[in-house]
Coordinates of C-alpha atoms in Angstrom, one line a residue:
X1 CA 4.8 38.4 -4.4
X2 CA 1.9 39.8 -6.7
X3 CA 0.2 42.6 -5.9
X4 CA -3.6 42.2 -3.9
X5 CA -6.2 43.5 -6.1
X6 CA -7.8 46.2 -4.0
X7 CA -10.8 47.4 -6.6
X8 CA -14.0 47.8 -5.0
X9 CA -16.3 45.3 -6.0
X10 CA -20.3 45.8 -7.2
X11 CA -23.1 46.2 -4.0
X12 CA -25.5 43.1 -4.4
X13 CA -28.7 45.0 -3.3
X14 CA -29.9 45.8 -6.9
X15 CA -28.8 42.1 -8.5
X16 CA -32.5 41.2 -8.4
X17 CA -33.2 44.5 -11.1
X18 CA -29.9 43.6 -13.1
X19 CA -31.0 40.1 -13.4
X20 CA -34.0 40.5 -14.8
X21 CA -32.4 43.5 -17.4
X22 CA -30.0 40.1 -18.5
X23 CA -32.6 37.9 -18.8
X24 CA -34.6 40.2 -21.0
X25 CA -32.0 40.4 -23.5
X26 CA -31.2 36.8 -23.8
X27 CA -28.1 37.0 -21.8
X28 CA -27.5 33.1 -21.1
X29 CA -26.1 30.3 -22.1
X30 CA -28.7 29.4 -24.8
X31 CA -28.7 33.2 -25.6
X32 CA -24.7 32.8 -26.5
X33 CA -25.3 30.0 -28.2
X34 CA -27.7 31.6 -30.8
X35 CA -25.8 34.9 -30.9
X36 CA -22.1 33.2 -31.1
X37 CA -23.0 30.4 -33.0
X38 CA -20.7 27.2 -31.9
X39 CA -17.0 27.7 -32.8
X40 CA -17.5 31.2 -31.4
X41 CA -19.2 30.1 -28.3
X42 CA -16.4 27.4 -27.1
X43 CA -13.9 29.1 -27.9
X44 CA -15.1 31.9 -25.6
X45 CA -15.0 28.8 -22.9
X46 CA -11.3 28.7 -23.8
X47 CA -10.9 32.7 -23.0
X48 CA -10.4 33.1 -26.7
X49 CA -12.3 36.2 -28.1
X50 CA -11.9 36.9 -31.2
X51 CA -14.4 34.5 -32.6
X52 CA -16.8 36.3 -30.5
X53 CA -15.6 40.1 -31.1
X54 CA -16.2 39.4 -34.9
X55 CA -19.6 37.7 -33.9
X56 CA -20.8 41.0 -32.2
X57 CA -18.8 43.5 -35.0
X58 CA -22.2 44.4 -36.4
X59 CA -23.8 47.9 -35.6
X60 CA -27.3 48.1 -34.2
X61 CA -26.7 44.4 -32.9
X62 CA -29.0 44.6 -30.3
X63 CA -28.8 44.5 -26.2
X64 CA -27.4 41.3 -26.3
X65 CA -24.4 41.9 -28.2
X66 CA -23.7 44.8 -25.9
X67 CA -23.7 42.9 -23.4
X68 CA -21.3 40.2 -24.6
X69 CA -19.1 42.9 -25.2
X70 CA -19.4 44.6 -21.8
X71 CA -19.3 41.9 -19.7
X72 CA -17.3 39.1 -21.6
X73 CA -15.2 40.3 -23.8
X74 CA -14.5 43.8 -21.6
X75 CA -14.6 46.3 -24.1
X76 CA -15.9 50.0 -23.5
X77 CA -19.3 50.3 -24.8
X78 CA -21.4 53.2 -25.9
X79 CA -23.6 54.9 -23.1
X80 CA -26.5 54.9 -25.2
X81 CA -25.7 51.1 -26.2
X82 CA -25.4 49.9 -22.9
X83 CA -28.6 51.8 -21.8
X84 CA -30.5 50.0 -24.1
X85 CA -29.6 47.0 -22.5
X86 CA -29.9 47.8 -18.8
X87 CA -30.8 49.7 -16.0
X88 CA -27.9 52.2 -16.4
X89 CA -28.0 54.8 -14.1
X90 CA -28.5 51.4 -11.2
X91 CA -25.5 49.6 -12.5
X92 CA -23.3 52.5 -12.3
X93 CA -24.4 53.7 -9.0
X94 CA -24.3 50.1 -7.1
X95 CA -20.5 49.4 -9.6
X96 CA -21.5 46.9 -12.2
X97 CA -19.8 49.7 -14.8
X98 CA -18.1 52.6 -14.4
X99 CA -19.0 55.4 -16.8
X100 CA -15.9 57.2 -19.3
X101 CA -16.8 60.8 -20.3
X102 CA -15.8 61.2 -23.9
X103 CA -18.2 64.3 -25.4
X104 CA -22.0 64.7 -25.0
X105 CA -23.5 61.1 -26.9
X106 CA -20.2 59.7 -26.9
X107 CA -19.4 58.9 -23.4
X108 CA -18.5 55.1 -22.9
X109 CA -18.8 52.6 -20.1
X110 CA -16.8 49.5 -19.0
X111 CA -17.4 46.7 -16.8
X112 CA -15.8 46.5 -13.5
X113 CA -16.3 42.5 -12.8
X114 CA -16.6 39.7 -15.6
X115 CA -20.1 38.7 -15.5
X116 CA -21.0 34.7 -17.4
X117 CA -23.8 33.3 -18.0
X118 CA -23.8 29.6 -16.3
X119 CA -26.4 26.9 -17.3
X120 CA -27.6 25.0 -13.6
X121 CA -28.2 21.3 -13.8
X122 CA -31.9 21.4 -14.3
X123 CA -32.1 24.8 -16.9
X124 CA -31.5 27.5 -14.0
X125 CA -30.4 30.9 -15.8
X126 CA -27.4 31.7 -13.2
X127 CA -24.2 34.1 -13.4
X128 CA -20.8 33.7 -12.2
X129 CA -18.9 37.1 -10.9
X130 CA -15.3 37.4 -11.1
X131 CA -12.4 39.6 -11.8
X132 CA -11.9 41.3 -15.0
X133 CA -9.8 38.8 -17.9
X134 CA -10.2 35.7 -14.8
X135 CA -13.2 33.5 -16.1
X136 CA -10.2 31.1 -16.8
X137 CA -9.7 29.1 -19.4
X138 CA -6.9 28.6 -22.7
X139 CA -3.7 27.1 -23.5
X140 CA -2.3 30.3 -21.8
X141 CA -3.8 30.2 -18.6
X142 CA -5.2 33.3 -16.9
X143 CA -1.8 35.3 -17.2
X144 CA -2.9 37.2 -13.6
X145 CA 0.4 37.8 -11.3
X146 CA -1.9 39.8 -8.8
X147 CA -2.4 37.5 -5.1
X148 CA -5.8 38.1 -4.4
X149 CA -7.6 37.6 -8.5
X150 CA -10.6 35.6 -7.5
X151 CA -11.6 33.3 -10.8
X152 CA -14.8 32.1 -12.3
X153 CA -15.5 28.9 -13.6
X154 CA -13.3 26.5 -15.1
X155 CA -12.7 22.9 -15.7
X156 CA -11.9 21.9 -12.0
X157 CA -14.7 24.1 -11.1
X158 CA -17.1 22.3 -13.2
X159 CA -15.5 18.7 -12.6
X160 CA -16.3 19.3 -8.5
X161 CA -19.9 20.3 -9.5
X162 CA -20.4 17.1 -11.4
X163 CA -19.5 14.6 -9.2
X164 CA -20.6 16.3 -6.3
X165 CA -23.8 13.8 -4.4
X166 CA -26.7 15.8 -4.5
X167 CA -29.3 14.3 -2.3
X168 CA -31.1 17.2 -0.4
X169 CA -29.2 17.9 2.9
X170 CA -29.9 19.8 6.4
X171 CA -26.3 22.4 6.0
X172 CA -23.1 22.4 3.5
X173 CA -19.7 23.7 3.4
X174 CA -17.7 25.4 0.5
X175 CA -14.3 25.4 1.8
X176 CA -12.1 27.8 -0.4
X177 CA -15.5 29.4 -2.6
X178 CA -13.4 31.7 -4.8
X179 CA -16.3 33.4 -7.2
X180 CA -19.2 30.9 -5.5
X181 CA -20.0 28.5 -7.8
X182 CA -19.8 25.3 -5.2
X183 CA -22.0 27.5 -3.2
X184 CA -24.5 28.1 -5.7
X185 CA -24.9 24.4 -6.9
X186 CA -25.1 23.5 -2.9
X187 CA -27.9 26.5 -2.5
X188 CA -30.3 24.1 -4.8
X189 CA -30.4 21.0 -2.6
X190 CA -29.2 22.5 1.3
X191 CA -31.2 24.0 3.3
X192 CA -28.3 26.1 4.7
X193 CA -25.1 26.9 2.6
X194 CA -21.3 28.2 4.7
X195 CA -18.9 29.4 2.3
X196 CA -15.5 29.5 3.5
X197 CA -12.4 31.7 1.8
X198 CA -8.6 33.3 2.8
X199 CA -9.4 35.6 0.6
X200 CA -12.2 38.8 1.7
X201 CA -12.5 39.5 -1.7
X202 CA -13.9 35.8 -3.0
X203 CA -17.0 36.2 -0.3
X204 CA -18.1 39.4 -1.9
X205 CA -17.7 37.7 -5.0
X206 CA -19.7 34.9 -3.9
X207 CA -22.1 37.3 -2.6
X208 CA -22.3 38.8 -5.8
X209 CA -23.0 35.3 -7.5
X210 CA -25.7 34.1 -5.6
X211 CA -27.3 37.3 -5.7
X212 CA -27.4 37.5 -9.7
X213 CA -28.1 34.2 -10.1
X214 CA -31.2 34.5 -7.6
X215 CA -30.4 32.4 -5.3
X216 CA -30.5 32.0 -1.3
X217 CA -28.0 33.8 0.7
X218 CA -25.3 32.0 2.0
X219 CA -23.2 32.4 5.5
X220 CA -19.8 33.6 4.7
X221 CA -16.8 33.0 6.6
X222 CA -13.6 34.5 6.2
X223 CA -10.4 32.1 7.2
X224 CA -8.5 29.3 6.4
X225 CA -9.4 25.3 5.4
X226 CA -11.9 24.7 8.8
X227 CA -11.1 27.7 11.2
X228 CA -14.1 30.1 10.3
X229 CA -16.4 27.8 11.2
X230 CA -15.1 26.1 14.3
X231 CA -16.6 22.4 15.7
X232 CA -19.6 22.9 13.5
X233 CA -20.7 20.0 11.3
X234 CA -22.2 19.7 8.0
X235 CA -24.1 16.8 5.9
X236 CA -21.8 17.4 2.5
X237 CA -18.3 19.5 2.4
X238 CA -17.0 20.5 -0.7
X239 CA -13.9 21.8 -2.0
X240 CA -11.9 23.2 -5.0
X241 CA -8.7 23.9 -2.8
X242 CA -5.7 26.0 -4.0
X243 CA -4.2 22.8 -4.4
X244 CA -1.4 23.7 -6.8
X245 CA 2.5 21.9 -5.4
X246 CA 4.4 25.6 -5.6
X247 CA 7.5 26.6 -3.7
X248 CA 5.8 29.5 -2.0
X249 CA 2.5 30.8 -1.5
X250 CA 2.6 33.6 -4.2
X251 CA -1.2 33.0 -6.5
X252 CA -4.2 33.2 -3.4
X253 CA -6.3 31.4 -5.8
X254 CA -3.8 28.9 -6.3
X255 CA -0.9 28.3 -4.0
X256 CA -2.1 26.7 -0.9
X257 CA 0.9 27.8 1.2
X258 CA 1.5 24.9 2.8
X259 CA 4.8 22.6 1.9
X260 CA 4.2 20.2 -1.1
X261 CA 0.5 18.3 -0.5
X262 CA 0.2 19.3 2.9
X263 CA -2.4 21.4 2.1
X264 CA -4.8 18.8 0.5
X265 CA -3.7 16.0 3.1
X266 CA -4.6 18.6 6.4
X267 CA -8.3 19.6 4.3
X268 CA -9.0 15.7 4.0
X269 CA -7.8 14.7 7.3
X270 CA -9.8 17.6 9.4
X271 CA -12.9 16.8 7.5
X272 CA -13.8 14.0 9.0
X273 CA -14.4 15.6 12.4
X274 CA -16.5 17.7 10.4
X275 CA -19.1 15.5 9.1
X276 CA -22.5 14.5 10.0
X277 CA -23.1 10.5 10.2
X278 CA -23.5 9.5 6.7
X279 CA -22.3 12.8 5.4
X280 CA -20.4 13.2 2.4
X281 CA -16.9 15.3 1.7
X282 CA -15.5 15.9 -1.6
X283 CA -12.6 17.7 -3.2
X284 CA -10.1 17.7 -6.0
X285 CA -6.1 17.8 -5.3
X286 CA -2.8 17.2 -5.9
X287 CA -0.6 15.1 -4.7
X288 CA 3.1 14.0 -4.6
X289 CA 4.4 10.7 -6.4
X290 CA 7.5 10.5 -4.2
X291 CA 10.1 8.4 -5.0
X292 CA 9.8 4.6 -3.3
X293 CA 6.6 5.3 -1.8
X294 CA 3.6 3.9 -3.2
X295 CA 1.0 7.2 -3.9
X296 CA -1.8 4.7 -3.0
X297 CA -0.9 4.2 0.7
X298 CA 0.1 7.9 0.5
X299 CA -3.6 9.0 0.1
X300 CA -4.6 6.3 1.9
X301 CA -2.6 7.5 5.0
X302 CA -4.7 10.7 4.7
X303 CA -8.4 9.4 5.4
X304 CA -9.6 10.2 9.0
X305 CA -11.2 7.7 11.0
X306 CA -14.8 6.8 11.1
X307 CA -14.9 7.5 6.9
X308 CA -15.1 5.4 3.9
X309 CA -13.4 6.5 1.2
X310 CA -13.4 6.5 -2.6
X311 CA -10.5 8.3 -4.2
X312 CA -9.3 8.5 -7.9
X313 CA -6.5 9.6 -9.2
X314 CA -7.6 10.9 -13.1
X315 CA -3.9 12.2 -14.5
X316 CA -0.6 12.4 -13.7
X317 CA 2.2 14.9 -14.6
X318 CA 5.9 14.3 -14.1
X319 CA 7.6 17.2 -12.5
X320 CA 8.3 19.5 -15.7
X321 CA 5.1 18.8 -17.1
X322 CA 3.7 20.6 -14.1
X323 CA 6.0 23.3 -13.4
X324 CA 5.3 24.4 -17.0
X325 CA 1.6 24.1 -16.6
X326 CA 1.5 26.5 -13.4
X327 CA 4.2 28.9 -14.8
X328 CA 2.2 29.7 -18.1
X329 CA -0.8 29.5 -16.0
X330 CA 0.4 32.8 -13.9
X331 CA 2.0 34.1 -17.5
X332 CA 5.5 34.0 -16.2
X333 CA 6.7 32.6 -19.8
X334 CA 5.9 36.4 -21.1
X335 CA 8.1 37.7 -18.8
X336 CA 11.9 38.4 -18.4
X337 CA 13.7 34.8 -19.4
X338 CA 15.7 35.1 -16.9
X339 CA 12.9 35.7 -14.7
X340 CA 11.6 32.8 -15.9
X341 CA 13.9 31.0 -15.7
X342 CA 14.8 31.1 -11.9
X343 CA 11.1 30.4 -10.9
X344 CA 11.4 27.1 -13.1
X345 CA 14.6 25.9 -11.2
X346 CA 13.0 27.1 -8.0
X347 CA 9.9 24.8 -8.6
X348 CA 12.0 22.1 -9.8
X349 CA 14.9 22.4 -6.6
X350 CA 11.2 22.5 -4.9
X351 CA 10.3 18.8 -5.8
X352 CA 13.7 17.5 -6.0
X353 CA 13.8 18.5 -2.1
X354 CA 10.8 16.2 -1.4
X355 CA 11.7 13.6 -3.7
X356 CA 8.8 14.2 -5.7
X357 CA 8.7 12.7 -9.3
X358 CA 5.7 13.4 -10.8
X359 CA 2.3 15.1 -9.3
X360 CA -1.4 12.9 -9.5
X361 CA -4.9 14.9 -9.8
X362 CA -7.3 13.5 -9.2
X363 CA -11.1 13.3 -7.1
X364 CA -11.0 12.4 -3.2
X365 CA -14.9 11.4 -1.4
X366 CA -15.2 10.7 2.0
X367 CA -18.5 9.5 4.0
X368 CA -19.0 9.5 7.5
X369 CA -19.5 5.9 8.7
X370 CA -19.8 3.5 11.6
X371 CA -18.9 0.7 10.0
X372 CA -16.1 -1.1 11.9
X373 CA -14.2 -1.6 9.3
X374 CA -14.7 1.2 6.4
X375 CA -14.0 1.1 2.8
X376 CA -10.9 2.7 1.5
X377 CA -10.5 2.6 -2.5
X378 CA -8.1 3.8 -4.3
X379 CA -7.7 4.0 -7.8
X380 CA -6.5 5.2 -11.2
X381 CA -8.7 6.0 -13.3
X382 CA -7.4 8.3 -16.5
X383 CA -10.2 7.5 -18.5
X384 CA -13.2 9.3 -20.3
X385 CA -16.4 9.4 -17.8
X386 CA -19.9 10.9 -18.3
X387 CA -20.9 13.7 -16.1
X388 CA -22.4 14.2 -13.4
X389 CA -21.6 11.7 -11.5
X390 CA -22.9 12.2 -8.5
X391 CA -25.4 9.4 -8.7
X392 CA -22.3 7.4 -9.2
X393 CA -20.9 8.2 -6.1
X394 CA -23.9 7.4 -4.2
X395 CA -23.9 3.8 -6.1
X396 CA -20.0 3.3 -5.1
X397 CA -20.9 3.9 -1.2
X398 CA -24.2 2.0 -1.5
X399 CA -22.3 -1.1 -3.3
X400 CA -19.8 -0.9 -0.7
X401 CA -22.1 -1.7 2.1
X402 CA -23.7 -3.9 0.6
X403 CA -20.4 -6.1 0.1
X404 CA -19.4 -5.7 3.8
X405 CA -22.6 -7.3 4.5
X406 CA -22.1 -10.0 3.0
X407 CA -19.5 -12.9 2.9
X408 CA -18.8 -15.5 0.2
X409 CA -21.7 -17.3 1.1
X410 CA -24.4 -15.0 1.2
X411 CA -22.9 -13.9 -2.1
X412 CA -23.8 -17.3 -3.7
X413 CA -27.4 -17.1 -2.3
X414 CA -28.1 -13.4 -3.8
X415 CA -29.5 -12.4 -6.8
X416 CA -28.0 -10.1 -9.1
X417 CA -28.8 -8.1 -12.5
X418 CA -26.6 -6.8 -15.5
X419 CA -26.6 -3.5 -14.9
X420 CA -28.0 -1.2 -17.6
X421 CA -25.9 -0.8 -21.2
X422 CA -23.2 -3.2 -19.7
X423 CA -22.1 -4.5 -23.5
X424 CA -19.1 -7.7 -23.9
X425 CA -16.6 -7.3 -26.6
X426 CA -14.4 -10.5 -27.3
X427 CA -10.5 -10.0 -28.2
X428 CA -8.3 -12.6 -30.4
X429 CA -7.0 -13.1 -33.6
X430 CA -9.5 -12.8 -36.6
X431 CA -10.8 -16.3 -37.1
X432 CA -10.1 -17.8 -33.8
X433 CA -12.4 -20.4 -32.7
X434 CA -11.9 -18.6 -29.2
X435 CA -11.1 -15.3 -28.1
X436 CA -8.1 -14.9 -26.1
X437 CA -10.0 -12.7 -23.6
X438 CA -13.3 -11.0 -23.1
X439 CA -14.0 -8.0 -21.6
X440 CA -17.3 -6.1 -20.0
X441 CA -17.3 -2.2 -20.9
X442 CA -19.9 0.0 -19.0
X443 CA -21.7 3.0 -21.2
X444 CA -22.2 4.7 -18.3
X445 CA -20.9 6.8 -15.3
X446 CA -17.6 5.8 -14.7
X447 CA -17.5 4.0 -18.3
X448 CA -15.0 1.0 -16.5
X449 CA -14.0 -2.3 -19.1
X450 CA -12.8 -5.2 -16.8
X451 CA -11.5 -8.4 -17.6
X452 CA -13.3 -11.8 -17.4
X453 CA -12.9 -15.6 -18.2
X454 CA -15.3 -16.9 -19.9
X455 CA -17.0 -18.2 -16.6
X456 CA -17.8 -14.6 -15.5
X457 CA -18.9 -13.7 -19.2
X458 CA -21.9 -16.4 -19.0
X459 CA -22.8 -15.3 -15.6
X460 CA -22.7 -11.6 -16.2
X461 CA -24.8 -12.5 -19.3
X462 CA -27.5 -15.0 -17.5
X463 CA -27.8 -12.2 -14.9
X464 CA -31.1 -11.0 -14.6
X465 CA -32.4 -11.2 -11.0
X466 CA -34.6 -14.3 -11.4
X467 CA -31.8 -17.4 -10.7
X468 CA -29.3 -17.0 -7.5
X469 CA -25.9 -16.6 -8.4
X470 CA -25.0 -20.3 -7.1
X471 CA -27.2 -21.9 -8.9
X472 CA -26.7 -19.9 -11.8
X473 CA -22.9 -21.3 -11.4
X474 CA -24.6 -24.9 -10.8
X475 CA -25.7 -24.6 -14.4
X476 CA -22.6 -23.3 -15.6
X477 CA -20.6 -25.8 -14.2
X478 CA -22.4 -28.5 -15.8
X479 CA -22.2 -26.6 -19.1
X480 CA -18.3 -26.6 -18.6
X481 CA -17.9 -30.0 -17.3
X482 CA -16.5 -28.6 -14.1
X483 CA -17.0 -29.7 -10.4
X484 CA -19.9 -27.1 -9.0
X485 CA -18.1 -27.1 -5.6
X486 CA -15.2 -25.7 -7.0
X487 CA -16.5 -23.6 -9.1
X488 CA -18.9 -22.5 -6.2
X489 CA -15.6 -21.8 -4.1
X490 CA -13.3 -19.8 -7.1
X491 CA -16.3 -17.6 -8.0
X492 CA -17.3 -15.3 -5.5
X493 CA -14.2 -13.0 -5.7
X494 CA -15.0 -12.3 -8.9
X495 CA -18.2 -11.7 -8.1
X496 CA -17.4 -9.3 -6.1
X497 CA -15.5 -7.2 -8.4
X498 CA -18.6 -7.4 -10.4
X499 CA -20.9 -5.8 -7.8
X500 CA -18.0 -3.4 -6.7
X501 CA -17.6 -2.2 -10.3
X502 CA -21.1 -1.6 -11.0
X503 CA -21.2 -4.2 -13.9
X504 CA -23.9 -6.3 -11.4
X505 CA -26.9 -4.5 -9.3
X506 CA -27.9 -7.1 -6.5
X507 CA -31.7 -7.2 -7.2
X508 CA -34.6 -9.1 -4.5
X509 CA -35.4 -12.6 -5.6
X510 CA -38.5 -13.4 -7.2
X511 CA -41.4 -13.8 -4.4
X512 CA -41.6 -17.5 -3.4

């Protein structure tokens, strides 16, 4: 087992001073951008630094550059530098640095926690705190063998964010905060934010983040999945779990602890109990794709009672794939190769145990209903989307009820609307007189193609909310030469894929 980081973390009382020094000197995104220049600035995002070292080589670069070096790229800087750039003598009294004595003029100071600029969703200047070399990121993972690291932002991080709904709410629940950055999104649109972690050390952390970032103070638990916070309730849950399918419980930030998806199927199952009517729960995980068991009625298994569901599984590994991922990922491919190797065979006798043959990742939303008979989709879905997409996820729900309202019937008497840059291709051989299939592509959101005969390709494309779809099919059908009963009787299924998919909006009918 690693070792637990046991550094003393930064006090938060002074943040509001520090923040403003940051500000000052252009310390955020935009300011990185301009300094870094492009190239420079992603890679940073991929925890390469070297672009960025030779960006900020230069002497009498300014405060900024200091600080890119301090707090990024965690390199001692010059006293006199850094106190150009900050309130000095605060930051090393409440932590931010510690101070190096060299010689008088010389003396050098480092950064004790990683400090990042984050963009919010509507321009907010915020910063993510985290342990020193963990804003994660690269081909080589974070390389941290020490149990208690607490990470900043990285792709899963930022994927939660995105497709989190963000209609303004009474309370929310981060449920595994790590550095905070669940919390801080939540602290924009909830009037009360509970952040949950195992680990002590990710609530001061999270502390630390909302209090640079100036934002509201949240409650912070410490405990495991739903203990700290006992039968309370929320309106939205969120979660970046340590979801990772480990033999063992050796990374905090990683390794739920539990045996194979246990951990993700117990978060999922007790959140139900936890929400608020119409409340929404969301979360990334893992999950096993165990030999002769379909992984769709496996997640489906998991949804509690009383909740809808959407859930979509974006990638899949097979076994090797993601032991190698997780083992570079903790940097155990720089060590010993024998080493090395036993912890591969040990993951691998791990899934061969459980039967497991590959591992999905994917998004899993739940919303608290009383519908008698909720909505449970689930899906793959590999493809490229456009973030955020939590508008999209309100859509989904909204669609959803809207189809258990109505039956075939009332289907034929609605109206319904392309929805917006919905565009047809047609597929067949160059120079045939008909293609051999066409198919709807969204531009949008989920950016879904689908499928259609050339019956649902003139409906989609006479959709505009002033005909009913029956008698739109009435017109059709004479078109086609085809008896309108039958075609009234074949069409609604596909109908309702239509609507389900988001290709068709159901509008109001024109006033009579």
């Amino acid at each position: 087992m690693g070792r637990v980081s046991t550094t003393s973390l930064p006090k938060p009382e002074r943040a509001p001073e520090l923040r403003a020094a940051l500000l000052a000197a252009g310390f955020t995104a935009d300011g990185l951008l301009d300094l870094l220049g492009a190239p420079a600035y992603a890679a940073l995002a991929r925890s390469e630094t070297v672009p960025a070292l030779r960006a900020t080589r230069g002497p009498g670069d300014g405060a900024l550059a200091s600080l890119v070096r301090l707090f990024l790229l965690q390199q001692p800087e010059p006293y006199v530098h850094a106190a150009e750039a900050l309130p000095i003598e605060a930051a090393l009294a409440d932590g931010w640095l510690r101070l190096e004595e060299v010689a008088e003029g010389e003396d050098t100071v480092h950064a004790t926690v990683d400090v990042r600029p984050y963009g919010g969703p509507d321009g907010e200047d915020w910063f993510i705190v985290s342990d020193l070399g963990c804003s994660v990121g690269g081909a080589g993972g974070i390389g941290s063998r020490e149990e208690g690291v607490v990470l900043g932002v990285g792709g899963a991080s930022t994927t939660l964010a995105g497709i989190t709904v963000r209609t303004p709410v009474g309370s929310a629940l981060d449920v595994g905060t790590g550095s905070g950055i669940q919390a801080l999104h939540a602290s924009r649109h909830a009037t009360r934010v509970t952040a949950t972690d195992v680990n002590p050390r990710a609530l001061e952390f999270t502390r630390l983040t909302l209090a640079l970032s100036g934002a509201p103070e949240a409650e912070l638990l410490a405990g495991s999945l739903f203990e700290p916070v006992g039968e309370a309730t929320y309106d939205l849950i969120v979660s970046n779990p340590p979801f990772v399918i480990s033999p063992g419980a050796r990374l905090t930030y990683r390794d739920g602890g539990m045996g194979g998806d246990d951990l993700c199927r117990t978060l999922v199952q007790e959140a139900g109990a936890r929400l608020n009517p119409g409340g929404y729960a969301q979360f990334l995980g893992n999950w096993q794709h165990v030999e002769g068991e379909d992984w769709r009625d496996r997640l489906r298994s998991w949804v509690p009672r009383g909740c809808d569901a959407w859930i979509v599984q974006r990638d899949v590994q097979d076994v090797t794939q993601y032991a190698e991922l997780w083992l570079r990922d903790a940097g155990d491919h720089r060590t010993d190769p024998a080493e090395y190797t036993q912890r591969y065979e040990d993951w691998l006798d791990e899934f061969e145990a459980r039967g497991t043959k590959s591992v999905g990742f994917g998004w899993i939303t739940l919303r608290r209903t009383d519908a008698a008979e909720p909505s449970i989709v689930v899906e793959e879905w590999p493809h490229t989307v456009e973030q955020p997409l939590g508008e999209a996820v309100l859509a989904h729900f909204a669609r959803q009820d809207y189809l258990r309202q109505h039956d075939d019937a009332a289907l034929l008497e609605a109206h319904f609307a392309l929805a917006e840059e919905v565009v047809q291709e047609q597929v067949g051989a160059p120079g045939a007189e008909d293609p051999e299939h066409v198919v709807l592509r969204q531009n949008r959101g989920m950016r879904r193609a689908t499928k259609v005969d050339t019956v649902g390709a003139g409906f989609a494309g006479v959709c505009d909310g002033s005909l009913s779809a029956g008698r739109i099919l009435d017109a059709i059908a004479q078109l086609v030469q085809e008896d309108p009963i039958v075609l009234r009787d074949r069409t609604p299924e596909a109908i309702r894929l239509l609507v389900e998919q988001g290709f068709l909006d159901p509008v109001a009918g024109p006033a009579q």
